[in-house]
XYZ file of C-alpha atoms in Angstrom:
347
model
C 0.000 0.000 0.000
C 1.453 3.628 -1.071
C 2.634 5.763 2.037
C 1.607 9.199 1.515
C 4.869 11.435 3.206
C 4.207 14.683 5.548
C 5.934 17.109 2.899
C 3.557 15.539 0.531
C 0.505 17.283 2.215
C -1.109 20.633 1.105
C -2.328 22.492 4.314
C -5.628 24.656 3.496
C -7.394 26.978 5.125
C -11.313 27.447 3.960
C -11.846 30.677 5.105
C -8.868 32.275 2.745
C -10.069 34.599 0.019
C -14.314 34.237 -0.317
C -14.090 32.152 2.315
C -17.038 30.037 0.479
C -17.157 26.729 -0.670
C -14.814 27.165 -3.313
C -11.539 26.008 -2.105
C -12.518 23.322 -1.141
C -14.177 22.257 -4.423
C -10.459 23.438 -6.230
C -9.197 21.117 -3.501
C -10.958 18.190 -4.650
C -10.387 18.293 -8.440
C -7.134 19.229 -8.235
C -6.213 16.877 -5.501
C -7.926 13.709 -7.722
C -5.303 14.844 -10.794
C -2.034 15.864 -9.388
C -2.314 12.942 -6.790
C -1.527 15.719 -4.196
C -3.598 14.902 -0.902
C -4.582 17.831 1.015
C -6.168 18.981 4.803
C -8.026 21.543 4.983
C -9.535 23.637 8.147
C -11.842 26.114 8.449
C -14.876 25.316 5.581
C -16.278 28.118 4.452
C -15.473 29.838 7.721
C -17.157 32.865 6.196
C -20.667 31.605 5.927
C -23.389 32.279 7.964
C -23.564 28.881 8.243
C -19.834 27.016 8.412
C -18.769 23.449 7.331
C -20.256 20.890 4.938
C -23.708 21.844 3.612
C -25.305 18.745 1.506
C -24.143 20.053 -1.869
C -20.445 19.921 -0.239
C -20.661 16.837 1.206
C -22.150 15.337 -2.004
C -19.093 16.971 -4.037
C -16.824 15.488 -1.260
C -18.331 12.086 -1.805
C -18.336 12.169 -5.574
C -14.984 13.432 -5.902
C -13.728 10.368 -2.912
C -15.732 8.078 -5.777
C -14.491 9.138 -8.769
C -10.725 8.718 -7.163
C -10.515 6.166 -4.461
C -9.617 8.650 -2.021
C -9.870 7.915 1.498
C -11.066 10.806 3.655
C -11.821 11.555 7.146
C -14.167 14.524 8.260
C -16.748 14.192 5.544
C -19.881 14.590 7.360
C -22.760 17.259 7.648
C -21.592 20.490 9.452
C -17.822 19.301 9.830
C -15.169 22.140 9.300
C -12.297 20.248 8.768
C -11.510 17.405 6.365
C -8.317 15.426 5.069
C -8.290 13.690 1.436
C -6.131 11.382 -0.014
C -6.710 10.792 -3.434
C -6.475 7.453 -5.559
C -6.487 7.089 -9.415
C -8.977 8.387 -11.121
C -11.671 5.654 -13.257
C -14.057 6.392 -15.585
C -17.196 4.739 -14.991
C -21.268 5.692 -14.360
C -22.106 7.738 -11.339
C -25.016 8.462 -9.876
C -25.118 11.587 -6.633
C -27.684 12.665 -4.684
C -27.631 16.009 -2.708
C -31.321 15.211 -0.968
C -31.800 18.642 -0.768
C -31.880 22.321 -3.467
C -28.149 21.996 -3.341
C -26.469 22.508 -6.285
C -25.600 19.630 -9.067
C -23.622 22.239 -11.403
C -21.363 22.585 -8.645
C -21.180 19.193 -8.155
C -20.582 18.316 -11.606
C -17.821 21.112 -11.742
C -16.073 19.313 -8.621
C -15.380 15.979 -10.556
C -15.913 16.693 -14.614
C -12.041 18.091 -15.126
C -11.288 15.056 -13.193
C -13.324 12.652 -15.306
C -11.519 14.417 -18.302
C -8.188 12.402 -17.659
C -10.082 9.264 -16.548
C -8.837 6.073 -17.538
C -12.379 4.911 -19.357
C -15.382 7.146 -20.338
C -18.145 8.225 -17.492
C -21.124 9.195 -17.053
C -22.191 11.576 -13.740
C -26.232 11.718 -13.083
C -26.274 14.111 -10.091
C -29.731 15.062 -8.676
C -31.045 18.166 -6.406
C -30.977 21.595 -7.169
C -30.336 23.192 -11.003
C -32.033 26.384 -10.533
C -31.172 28.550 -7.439
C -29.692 31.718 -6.970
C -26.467 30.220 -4.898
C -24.877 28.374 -8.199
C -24.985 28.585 -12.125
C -28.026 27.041 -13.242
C -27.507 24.016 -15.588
C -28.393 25.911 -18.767
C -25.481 28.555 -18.026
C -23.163 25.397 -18.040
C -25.072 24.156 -21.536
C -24.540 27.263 -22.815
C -21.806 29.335 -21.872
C -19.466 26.809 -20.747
C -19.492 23.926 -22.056
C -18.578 25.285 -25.699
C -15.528 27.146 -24.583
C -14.304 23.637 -22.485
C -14.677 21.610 -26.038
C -12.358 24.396 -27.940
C -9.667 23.493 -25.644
C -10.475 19.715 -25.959
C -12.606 18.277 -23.718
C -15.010 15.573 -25.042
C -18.142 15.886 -23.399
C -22.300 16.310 -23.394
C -24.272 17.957 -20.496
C -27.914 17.745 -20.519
C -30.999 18.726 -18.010
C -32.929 15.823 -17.465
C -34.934 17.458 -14.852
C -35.367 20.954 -13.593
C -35.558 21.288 -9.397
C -35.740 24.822 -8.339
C -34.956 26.143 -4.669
C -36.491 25.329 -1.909
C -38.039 21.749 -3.128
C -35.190 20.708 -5.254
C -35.805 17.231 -7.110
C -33.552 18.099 -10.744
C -31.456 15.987 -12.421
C -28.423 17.048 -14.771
C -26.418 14.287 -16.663
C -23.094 14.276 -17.955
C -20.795 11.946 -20.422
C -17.427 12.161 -20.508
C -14.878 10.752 -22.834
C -11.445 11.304 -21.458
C -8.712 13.679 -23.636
C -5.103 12.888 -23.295
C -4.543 16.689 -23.106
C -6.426 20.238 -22.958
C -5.444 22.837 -25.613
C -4.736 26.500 -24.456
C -7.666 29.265 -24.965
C -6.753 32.524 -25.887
C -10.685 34.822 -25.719
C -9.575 38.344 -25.169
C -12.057 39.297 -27.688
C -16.290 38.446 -27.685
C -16.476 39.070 -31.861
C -19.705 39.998 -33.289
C -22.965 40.005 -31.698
C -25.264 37.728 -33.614
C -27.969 37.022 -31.029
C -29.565 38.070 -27.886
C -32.466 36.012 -26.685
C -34.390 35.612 -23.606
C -36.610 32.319 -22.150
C -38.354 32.551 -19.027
C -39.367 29.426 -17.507
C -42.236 29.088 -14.877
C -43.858 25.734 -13.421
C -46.420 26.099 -10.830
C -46.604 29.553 -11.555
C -48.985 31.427 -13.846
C -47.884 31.389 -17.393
C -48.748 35.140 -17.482
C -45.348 35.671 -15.332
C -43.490 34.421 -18.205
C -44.744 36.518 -20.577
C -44.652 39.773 -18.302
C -41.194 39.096 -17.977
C -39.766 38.869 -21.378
C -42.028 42.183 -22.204
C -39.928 43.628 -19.635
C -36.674 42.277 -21.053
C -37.455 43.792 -24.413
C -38.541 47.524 -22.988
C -35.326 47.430 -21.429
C -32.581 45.640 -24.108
C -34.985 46.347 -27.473
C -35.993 43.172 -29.460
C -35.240 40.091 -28.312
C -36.294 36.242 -29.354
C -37.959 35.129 -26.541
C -39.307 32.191 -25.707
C -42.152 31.586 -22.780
C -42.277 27.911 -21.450
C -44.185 26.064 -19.336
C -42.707 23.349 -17.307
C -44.748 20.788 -15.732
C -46.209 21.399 -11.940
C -44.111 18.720 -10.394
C -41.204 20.591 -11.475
C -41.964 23.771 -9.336
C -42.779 26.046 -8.224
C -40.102 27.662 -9.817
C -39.078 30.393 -11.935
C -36.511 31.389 -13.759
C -35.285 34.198 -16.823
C -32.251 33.256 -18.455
C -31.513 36.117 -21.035
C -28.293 34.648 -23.569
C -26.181 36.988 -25.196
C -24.373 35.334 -28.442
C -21.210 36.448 -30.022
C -19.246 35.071 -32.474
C -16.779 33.881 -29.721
C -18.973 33.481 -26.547
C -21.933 32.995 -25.543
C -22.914 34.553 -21.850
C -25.952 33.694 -19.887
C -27.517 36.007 -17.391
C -29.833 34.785 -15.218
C -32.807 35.932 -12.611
C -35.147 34.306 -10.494
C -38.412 34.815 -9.331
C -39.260 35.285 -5.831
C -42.589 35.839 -4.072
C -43.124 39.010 -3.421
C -41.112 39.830 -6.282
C -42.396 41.412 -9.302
C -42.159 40.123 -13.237
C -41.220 43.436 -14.240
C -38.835 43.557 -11.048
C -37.222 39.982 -12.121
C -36.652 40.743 -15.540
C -34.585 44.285 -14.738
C -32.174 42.232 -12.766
C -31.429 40.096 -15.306
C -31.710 43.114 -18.311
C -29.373 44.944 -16.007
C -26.691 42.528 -16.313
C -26.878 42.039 -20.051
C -27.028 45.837 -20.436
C -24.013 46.143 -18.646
C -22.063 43.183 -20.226
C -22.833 44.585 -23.776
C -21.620 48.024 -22.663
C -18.472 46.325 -22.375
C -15.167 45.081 -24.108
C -14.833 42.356 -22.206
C -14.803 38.001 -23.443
C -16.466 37.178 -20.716
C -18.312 38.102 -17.086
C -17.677 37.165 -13.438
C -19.266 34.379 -13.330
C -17.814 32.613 -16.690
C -14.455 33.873 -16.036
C -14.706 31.936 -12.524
C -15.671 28.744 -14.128
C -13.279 29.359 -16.914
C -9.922 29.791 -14.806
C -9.557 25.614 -13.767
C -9.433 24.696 -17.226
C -6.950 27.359 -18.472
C -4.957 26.076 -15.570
C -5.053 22.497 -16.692
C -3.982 23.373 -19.926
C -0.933 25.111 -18.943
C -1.686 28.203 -19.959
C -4.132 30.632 -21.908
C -5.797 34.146 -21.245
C -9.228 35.778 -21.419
C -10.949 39.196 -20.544
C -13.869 39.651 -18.539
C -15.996 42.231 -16.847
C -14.214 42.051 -13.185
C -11.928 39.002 -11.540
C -14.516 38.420 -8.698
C -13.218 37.770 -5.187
C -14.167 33.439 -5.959
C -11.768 33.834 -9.140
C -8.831 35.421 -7.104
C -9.534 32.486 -4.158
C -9.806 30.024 -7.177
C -6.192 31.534 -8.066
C -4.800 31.322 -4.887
C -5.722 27.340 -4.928
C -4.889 26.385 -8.448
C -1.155 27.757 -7.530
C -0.945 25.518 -4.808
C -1.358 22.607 -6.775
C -0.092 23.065 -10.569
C 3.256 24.814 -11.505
C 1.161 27.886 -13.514
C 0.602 31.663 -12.279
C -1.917 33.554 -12.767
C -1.814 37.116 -13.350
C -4.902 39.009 -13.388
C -4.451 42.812 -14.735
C -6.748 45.780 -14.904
C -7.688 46.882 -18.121
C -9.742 49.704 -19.464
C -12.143 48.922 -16.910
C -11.780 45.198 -17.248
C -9.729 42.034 -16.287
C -7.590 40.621 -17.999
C -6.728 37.169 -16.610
C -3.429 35.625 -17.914
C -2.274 31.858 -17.144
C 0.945 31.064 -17.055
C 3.089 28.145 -16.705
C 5.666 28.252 -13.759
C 9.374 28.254 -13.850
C 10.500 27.365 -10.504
């Protein structure tokens, strides 16, 4: 049986940078592909509530899965946890949060991993894919999925099931066929705009929200294709406007939800808002994307993109990925941007 030495440990401390769940979700895939096990103290110290949540736990679990790792402290509310990872195997998954947790952030815990697998997967992961916490499933469909398969990755993500916050109940499904190496992405610049279009989704809710909604979207960003759906009732109650701004580079998704109490009109300005503000801009991509983006460019060795802000979850995301790969990244401001620069290390 391997030995895993003292100097081989990476000491982490969750309440660095956001102080969220998100180094400890680096942790985990980066831990199941360098091999490098890792302790970490502290989970997401700098919530109002601290330790594993059932979305954390479940990435915990389906990262220990997807590796062989052995792990101590992986339990509900714990605030420290050690992991020592195996080899990775491709195979079919199946996680369940049990609660509105989120799969995407699930999925984005193990996928990377599952991209230098030893056989092709499949991950079925099932709670939450709609809540304001996370990036709903279609944002990973849409915006980031695309971007991941210029730089190599083999893979299909589909919404089985939608499960909105607080009743949960959605499913999101992922296959995987495994790349022997990720290619560099270089998006400092978005391209033409060829689309904007807007879908608001309601189930359990009257239809006439929908359509209030994407009026609202188009007195505030002018003609848009919009689309009004109705999901079925065991699906909600949920809402949800997803307004998707296409360029010939990227695609960004920018999403609202409805709450009660909450107006259509109200709803729909949040989202607008963001899309007016994006297409003021220069910028490849926005906070959120650029987050999500960052791992990958890391994996790759390298590659560089612009985006509306580096958020304080992409600097924390930074801080992690340097502890485990030899890369740097720089993040510089930019006529009013980021622009986020990976490099690989010379030590």
């Amino acid at each position: 049986m391997k030995t895993t030495r003292q100097q081989d440990w990476l000491a982490l401390d969750g309440a660095e940078g956001e102080g969220g769940g998100q180094v400890l979700r680096s942790a985990l895939t980066l831990s199941a592909i360098s091999g490098r096990p890792f302790r970490i103290e502290r989970i997401r110290a700098g919530r109002a509530k601290p330790g594993l949540l059932r979305q954390h736990l479940t990435a915990v679990q389906a990262a220990a899965a997807i590796c062989g790792a052995t792990v101590q402290g992986a339990e509900l509310g714990s605030t420290r946890l050690s992991f020592v990872p195996g080899m990775i195997r491709g195979g079919d998954y199946r996680f369940a949060i049990g609660s509105a947790g989120s799969c995407t952030l699930v999925l984005q815990t193990v996928l990377p991993a599952l991209w230098f697998a030893d056989a092709p997967s499949t991950v079925t992961v099932s709670g939450g894919t709609h809540n304001q916490a996370a990036p709903p499933a279609d944002f990973l469909i849409r915006a980031w999925w695309p971007l991941v398969a210029r730089m190599g990755v083999q893979q299909q993500l589909a919404l089985l099931r939608h499960g909105f916050y607080p009743a949960g109940g959605g499913e999101v499904r992922a296959s995987v066929t495994p790349c022997a190496a990720l290619q560099p992405l270089d998006l400092t610049e978005r391209g033409a705009l060829r689309q904007v279009r807007a879908e608001a989704l309601v189930a359990r809710v009257p239809a006439h929200v929908a359509q209030r909604e994407l009026a609202r979207v188009t007195q505030r960003l002018g003609e848009v294709a919009g689309e009004a759906r109705v999901l079925s009732p065991d699906e909600g109650p949920g809402n949800v406007l997803l307004i998707e701004v296409v360029h010939e580079q990227v695609s960004e998704v920018f999403t609202a939800f409805g709450e009660r109490g909450v107006s259509a009109e109200a709803v729909a300005d949040r989202a607008a808002r963001e899309a007016r503000q994006y297409l003021a801009g220069r910028a490849a991509v926005g906070e959120h994307l650029a987050d999500q983006l960052l791992l990958p460019l890391a994996l790759a060795g390298g590659g560089r993109f612009t985006a509306t802000c580096a958020s304080s979850h992409l600097r924390t995301n930074a801080m992690v990925i340097e502890r485990f790969l030899p890369v740097r990244v720089e993040v510089a401001d930019e006529d009013g941007a980021a622009r986020v620069t990976v490099h690989p290390r010379v030590d």
